[in-house]
Short mmCIF file of C-alpha atoms in Angstrom, two decimals:
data_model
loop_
_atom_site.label_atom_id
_atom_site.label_comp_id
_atom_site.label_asym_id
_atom_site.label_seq_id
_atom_site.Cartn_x
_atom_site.Cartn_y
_atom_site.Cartn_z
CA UNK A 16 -10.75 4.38 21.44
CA UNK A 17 -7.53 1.83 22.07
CA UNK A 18 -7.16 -0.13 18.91
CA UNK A 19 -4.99 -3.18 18.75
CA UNK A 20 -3.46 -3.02 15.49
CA UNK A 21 -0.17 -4.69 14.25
CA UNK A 22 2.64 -3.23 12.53
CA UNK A 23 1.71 -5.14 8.76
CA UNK A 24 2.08 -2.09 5.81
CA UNK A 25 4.03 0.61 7.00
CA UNK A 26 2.47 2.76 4.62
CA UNK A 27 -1.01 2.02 5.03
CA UNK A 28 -0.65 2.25 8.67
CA UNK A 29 0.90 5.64 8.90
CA UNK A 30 -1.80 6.73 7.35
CA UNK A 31 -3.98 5.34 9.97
CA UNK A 32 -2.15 6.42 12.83
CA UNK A 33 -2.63 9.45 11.94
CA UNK A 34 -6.06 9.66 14.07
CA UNK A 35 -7.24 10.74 17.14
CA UNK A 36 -7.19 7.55 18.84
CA UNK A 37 -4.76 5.52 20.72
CA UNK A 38 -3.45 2.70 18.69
CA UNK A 39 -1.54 -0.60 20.51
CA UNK A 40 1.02 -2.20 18.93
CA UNK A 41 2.52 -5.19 19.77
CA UNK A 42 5.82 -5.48 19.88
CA UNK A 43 8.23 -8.88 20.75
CA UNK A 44 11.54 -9.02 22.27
CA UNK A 45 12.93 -10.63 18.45
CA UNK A 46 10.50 -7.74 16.77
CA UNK A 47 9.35 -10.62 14.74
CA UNK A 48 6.25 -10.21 11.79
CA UNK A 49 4.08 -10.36 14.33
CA UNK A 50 5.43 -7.85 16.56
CA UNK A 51 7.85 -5.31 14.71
CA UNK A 52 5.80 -2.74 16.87
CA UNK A 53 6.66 1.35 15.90
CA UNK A 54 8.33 1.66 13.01
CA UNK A 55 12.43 2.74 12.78
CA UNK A 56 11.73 4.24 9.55
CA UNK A 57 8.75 6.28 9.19
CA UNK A 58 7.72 9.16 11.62
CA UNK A 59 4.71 8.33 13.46
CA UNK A 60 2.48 10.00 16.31
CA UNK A 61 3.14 9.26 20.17
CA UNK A 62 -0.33 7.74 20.32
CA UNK A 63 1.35 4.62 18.27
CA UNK A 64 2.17 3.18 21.69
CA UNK A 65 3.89 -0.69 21.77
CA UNK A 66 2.43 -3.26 24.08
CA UNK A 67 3.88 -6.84 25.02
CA UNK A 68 1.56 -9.16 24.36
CA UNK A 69 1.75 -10.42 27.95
CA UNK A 70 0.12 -6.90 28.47
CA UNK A 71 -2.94 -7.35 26.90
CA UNK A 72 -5.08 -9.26 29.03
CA UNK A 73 -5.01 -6.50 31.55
CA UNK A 74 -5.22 -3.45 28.84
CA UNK A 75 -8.68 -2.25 27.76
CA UNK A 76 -9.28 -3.01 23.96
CA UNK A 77 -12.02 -0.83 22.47
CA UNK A 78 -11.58 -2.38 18.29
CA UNK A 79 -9.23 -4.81 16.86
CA UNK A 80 -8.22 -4.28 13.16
CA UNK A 81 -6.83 -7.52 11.78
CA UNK A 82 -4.87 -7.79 8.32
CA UNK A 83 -3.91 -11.41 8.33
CA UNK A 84 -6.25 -14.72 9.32
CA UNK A 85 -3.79 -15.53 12.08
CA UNK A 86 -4.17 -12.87 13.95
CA UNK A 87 -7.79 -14.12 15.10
CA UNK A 88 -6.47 -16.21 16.98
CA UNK A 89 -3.24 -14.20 17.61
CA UNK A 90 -5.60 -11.77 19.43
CA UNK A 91 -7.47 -14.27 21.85
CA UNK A 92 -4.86 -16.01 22.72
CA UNK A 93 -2.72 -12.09 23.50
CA UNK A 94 -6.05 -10.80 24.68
CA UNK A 95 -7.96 -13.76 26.08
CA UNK A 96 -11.04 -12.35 24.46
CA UNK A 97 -12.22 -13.21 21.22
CA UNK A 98 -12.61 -10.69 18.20
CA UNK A 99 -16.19 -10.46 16.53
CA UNK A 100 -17.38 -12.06 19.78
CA UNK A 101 -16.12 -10.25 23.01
CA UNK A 102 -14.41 -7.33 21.11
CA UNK A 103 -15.50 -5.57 18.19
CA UNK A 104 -12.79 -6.32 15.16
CA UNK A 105 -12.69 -5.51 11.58
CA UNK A 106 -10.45 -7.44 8.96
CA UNK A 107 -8.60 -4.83 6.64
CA UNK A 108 -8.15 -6.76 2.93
CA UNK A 109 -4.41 -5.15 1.74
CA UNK A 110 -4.53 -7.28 -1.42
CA UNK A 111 -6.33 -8.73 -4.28
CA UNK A 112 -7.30 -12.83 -4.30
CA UNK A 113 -4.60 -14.72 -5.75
CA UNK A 114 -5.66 -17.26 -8.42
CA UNK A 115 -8.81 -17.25 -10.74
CA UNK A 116 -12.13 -15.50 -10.27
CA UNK A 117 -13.48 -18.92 -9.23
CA UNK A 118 -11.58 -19.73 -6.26
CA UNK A 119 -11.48 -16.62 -4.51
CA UNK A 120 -13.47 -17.64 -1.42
CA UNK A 121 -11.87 -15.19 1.23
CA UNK A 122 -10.40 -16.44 5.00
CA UNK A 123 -13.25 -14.85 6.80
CA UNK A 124 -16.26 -15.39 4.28
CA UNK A 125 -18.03 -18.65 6.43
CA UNK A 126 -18.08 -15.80 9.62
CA UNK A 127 -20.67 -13.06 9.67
CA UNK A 128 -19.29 -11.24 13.08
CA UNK A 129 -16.24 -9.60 11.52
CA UNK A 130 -16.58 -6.98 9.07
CA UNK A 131 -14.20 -6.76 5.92
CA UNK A 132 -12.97 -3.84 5.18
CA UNK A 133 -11.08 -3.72 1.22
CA UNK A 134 -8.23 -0.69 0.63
CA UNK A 135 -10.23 -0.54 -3.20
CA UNK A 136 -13.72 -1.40 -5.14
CA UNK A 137 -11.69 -3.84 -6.98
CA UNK A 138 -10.17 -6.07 -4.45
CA UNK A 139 -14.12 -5.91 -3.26
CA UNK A 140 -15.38 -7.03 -6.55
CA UNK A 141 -12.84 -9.70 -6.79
CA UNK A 142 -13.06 -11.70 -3.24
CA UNK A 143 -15.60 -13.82 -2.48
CA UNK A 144 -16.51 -12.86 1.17
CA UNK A 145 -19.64 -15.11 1.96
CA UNK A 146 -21.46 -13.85 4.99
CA UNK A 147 -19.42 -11.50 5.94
CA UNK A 148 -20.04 -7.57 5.62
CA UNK A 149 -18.03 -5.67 3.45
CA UNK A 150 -17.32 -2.47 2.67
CA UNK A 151 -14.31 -0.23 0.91
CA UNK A 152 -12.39 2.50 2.62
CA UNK A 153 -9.86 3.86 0.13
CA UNK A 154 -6.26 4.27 0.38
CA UNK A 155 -5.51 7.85 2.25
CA UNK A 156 -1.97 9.47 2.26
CA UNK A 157 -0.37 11.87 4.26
CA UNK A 158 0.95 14.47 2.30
CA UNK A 159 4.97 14.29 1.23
CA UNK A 160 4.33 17.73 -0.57
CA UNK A 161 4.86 19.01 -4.10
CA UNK A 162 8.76 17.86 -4.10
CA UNK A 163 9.19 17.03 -8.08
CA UNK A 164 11.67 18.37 -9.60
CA UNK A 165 12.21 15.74 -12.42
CA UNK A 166 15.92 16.80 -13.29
CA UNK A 167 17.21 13.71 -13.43
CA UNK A 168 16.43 11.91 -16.45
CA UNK A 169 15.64 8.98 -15.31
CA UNK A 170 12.33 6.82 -14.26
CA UNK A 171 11.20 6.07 -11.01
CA UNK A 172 10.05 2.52 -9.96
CA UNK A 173 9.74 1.23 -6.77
CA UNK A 174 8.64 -2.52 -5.42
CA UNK A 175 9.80 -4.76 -3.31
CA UNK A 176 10.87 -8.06 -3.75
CA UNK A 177 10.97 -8.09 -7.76
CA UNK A 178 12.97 -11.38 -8.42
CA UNK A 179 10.76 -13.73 -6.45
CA UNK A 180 7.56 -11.81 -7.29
CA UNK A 181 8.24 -11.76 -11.08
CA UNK A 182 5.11 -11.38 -12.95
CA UNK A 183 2.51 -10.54 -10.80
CA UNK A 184 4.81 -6.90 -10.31
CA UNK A 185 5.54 -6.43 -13.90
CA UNK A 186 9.79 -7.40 -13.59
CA UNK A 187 9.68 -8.84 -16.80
CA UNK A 188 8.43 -5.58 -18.62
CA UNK A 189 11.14 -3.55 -17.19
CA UNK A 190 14.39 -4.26 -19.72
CA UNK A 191 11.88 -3.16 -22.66
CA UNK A 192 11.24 -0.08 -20.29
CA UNK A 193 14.80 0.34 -19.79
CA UNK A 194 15.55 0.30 -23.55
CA UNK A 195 13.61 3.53 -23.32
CA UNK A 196 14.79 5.59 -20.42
CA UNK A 197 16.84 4.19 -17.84
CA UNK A 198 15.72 2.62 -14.91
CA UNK A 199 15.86 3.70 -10.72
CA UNK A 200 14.49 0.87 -9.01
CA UNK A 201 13.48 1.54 -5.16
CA UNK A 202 12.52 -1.28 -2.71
CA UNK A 203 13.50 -4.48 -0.62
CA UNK A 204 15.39 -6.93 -2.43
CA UNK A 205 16.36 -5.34 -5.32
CA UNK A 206 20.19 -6.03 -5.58
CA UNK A 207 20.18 -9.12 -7.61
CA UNK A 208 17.59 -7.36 -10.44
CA UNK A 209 19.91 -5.96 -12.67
CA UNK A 210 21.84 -9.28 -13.13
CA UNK A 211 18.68 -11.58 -13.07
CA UNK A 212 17.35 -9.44 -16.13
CA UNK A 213 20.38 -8.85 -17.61
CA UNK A 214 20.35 -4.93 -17.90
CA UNK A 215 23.13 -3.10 -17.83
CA UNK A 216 23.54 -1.02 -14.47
CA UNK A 217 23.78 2.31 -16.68
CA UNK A 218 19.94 1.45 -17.89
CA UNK A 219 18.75 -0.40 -14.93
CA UNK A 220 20.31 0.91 -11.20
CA UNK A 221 18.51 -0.59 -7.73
CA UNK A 222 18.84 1.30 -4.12
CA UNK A 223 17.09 0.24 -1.07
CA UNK A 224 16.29 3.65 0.65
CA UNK A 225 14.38 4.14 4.11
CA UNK A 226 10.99 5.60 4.26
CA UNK A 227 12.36 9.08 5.04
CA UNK A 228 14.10 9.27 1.48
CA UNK A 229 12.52 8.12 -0.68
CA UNK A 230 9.90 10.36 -1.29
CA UNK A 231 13.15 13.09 -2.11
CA UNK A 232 14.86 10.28 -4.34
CA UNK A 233 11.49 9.64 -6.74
CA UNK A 234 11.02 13.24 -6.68
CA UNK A 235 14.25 13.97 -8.54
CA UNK A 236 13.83 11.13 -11.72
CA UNK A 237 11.07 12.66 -14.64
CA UNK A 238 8.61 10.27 -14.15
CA UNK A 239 6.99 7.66 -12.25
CA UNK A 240 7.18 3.81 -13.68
CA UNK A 241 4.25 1.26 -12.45
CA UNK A 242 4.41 -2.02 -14.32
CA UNK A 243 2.34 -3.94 -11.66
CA UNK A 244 0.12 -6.63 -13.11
CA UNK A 245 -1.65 -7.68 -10.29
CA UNK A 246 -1.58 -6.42 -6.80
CA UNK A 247 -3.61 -4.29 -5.23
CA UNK A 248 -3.25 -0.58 -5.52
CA UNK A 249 0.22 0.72 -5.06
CA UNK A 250 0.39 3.17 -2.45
CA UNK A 251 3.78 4.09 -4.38
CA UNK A 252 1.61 5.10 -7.02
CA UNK A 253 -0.49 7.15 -5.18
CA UNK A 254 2.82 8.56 -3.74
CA UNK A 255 4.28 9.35 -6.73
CA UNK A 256 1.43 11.44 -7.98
CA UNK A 257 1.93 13.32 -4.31
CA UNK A 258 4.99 14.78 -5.13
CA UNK A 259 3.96 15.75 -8.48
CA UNK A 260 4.90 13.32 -10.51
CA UNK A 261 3.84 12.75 -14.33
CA UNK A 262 3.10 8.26 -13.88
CA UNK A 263 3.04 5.92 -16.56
CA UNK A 264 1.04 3.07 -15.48
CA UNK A 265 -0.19 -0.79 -16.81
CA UNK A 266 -4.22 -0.09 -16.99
CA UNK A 267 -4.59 -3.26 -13.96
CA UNK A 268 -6.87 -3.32 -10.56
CA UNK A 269 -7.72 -0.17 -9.66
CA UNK A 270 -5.02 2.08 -11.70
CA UNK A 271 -7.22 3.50 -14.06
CA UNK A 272 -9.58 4.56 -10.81
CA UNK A 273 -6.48 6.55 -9.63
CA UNK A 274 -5.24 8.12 -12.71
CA UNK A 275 -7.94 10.24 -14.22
CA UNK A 276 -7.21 11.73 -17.99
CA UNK A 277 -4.84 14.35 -18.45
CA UNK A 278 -2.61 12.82 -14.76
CA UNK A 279 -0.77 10.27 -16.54
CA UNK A 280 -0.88 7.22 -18.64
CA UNK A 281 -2.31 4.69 -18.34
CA UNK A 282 -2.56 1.10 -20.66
CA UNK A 283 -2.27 -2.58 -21.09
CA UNK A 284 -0.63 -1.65 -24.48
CA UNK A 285 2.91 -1.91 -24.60
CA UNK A 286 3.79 0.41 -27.49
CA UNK A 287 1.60 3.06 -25.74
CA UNK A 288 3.80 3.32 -22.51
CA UNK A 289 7.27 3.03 -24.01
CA UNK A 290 6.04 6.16 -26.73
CA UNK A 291 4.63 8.06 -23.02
CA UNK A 292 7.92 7.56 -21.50
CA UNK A 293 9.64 8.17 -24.41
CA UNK A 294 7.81 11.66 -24.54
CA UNK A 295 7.78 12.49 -20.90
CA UNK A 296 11.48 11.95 -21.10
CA UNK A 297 11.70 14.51 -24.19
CA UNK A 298 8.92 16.94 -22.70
CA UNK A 299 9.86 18.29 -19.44
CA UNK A 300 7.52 20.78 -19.50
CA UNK A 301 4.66 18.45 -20.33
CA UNK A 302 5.80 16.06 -17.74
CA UNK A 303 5.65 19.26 -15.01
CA UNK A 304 2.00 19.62 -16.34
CA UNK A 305 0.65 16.12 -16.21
CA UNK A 306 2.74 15.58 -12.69
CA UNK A 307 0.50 18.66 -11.17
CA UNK A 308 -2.92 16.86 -12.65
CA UNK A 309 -1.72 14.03 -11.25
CA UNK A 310 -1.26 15.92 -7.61
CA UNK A 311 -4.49 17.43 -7.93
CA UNK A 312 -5.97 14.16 -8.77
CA UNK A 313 -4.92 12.35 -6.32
CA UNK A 314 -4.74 14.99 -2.97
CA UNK A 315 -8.78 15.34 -3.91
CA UNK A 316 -9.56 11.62 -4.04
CA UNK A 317 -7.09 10.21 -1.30
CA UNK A 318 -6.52 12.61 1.21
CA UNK A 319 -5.73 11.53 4.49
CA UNK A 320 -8.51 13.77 6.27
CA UNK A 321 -10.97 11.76 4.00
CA UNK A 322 -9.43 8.66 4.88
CA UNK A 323 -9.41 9.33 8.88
CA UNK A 324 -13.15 10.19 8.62
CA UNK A 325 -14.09 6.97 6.55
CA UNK A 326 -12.36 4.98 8.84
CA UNK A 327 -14.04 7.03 12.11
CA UNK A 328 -17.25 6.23 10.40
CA UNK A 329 -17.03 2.75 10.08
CA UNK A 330 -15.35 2.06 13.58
CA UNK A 331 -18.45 3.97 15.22
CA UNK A 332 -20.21 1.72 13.82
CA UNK A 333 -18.57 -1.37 14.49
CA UNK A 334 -18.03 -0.55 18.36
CA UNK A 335 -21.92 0.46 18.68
#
């Protein structure tokens, strides 16, 4: 099939690209948010192909996958046909409902013609989507290998954005962290963390790394940090325990899901991470064991192959 899909989650969509389909991109001349088009920083397949939007009209569209409300009408007005009506589309839900359990109502829940499609069971249980059909195809991921080495003894952490994004990601937890092993923080926007927590740089250091080493970087610190409160899944998570890494985790969303007994803690009690960081820090051979759970954990359960044949599944269905 050609499937118009745009360039959102790097992550997630490397992952889907990873089919045997032909995927359109769109790409601008500024390579704005709603056309960054292939990605500089990941490697993915030659069937990732960019299209102008000015293309579209005249290029055959078998499925559109949406990830933001805009792009409904984003894709008419590119495509001059309209999704759920003149092409099959399906709206991938990256992220949990912000606000209460009572005003969750979700963008596409008055329209029955446009499946939903939710990366985990919780995001599911959390949105109200109305009419509209839902269903939940977990996160797959391809395979970085069995890197961990863990010599350096240090945590991993990696997020974006952690100054403006405070709470929901966990920021605030991190100096107590960091009074217990020090700190490698990965991700966008990092630089002014240290000083906005106050934590010195020797027990709390930020780098902004492209896709293509990072996976090397986390591999090298003893374990893997996730203080999220409330997003959805982390697909750094999930990464972590890839490469073999022992994770220490807030017991939030869908963590618990991921992170089966004997792979890693996981807890909304305080005192109970700092004393597993504390001991993965002291252990290294228990933090080699519980990082290979953690691998076979998570290469059983989210598998790209399993991932690519969910989604193959559900498209089928959608286009017939």
């Amino acid at each position: 099939m050609n499937i118009l899909v745009w360039h959102v989650h790097g992550s997630w969509l490397t992952a889907f690209l990873q089919g045997s389909h032909t995927y359109l991109l769109p790409v601008t001349p500024e390579r704005d948010a709603d056309g960054l088009g292939r990605a500089r920083t990941w490697e993915w397949p030659a069937a990732a192909r960019e299209v102008a939007p000015w293309e579209l009209r005249e290029t055959p569209v078998d499925l559109i996958v949406l990830q933001r409300p805009h792009e409904i009408a984003l894709a008419e007005q590119w495509t001059g046909r309209r999704p759920g009506k003149d092409i099959p589309a399906v709206y991938v839900e990256h992220n949990t409902p912000d606000g209460p359990a009572e005003r969750t109502r979700h963008p596409l829940g008055a329209r029955d013609d446009i499946p939903v499609v939710h990366v985990t069971h919780f995001n599911r249980l959390m949105w109200d989507c109305g009419r509209a059909p839902t269903t939940v195809v977990e996160h797959g991921i391809v395979d970085p290998g069995s890197l961990w080495t863990g010599g350096i003894e240090r945590a991993a952490v990696v997020v974006n954005e952690p100054v403006r994004r405070g709470r929901t990601t966990g920021t605030d937890l991190l100096p107590a962290f960091a009074a217990e092993v020090p700190l490698d923080v990965f991700g966008m926007d990092t630089s002014r963390l240290p000083a906005h927590l106050g934590v010195h740089e020797d027990h709390l250091r930020v780098r902004e790394l492209p896709q293509s080493g990072l996976h090397a970087a986390m591999a090298l610190r003893r374990l893997y940090l996730h203080p999220v409160r409330w997003t959805s899944l982390g697909l750094s998570l999930l990464e972590a325990m890839f490469l073999g890494m022992p994770v220490v985790a807030l017991d939030t969303t869908e963590a618990r899901e991921a992170v089966p007994p004997g792979a890693g803690t996981v807890s909304n009690r305080p005192d109970v991470l700092r004393a597993a960081v504390r001991r993965l820090l002291a252990d290294p051979e228990q933090a080699r064991e519980t990082g290979a759970a953690a691998r076979a954990a998570v290469r059983d359960r989210y598998g790209v192959r399993r991932f690519l044949t969910d989604w193959d599944q559900l498209m089928k269905e959608v286009v017939r």
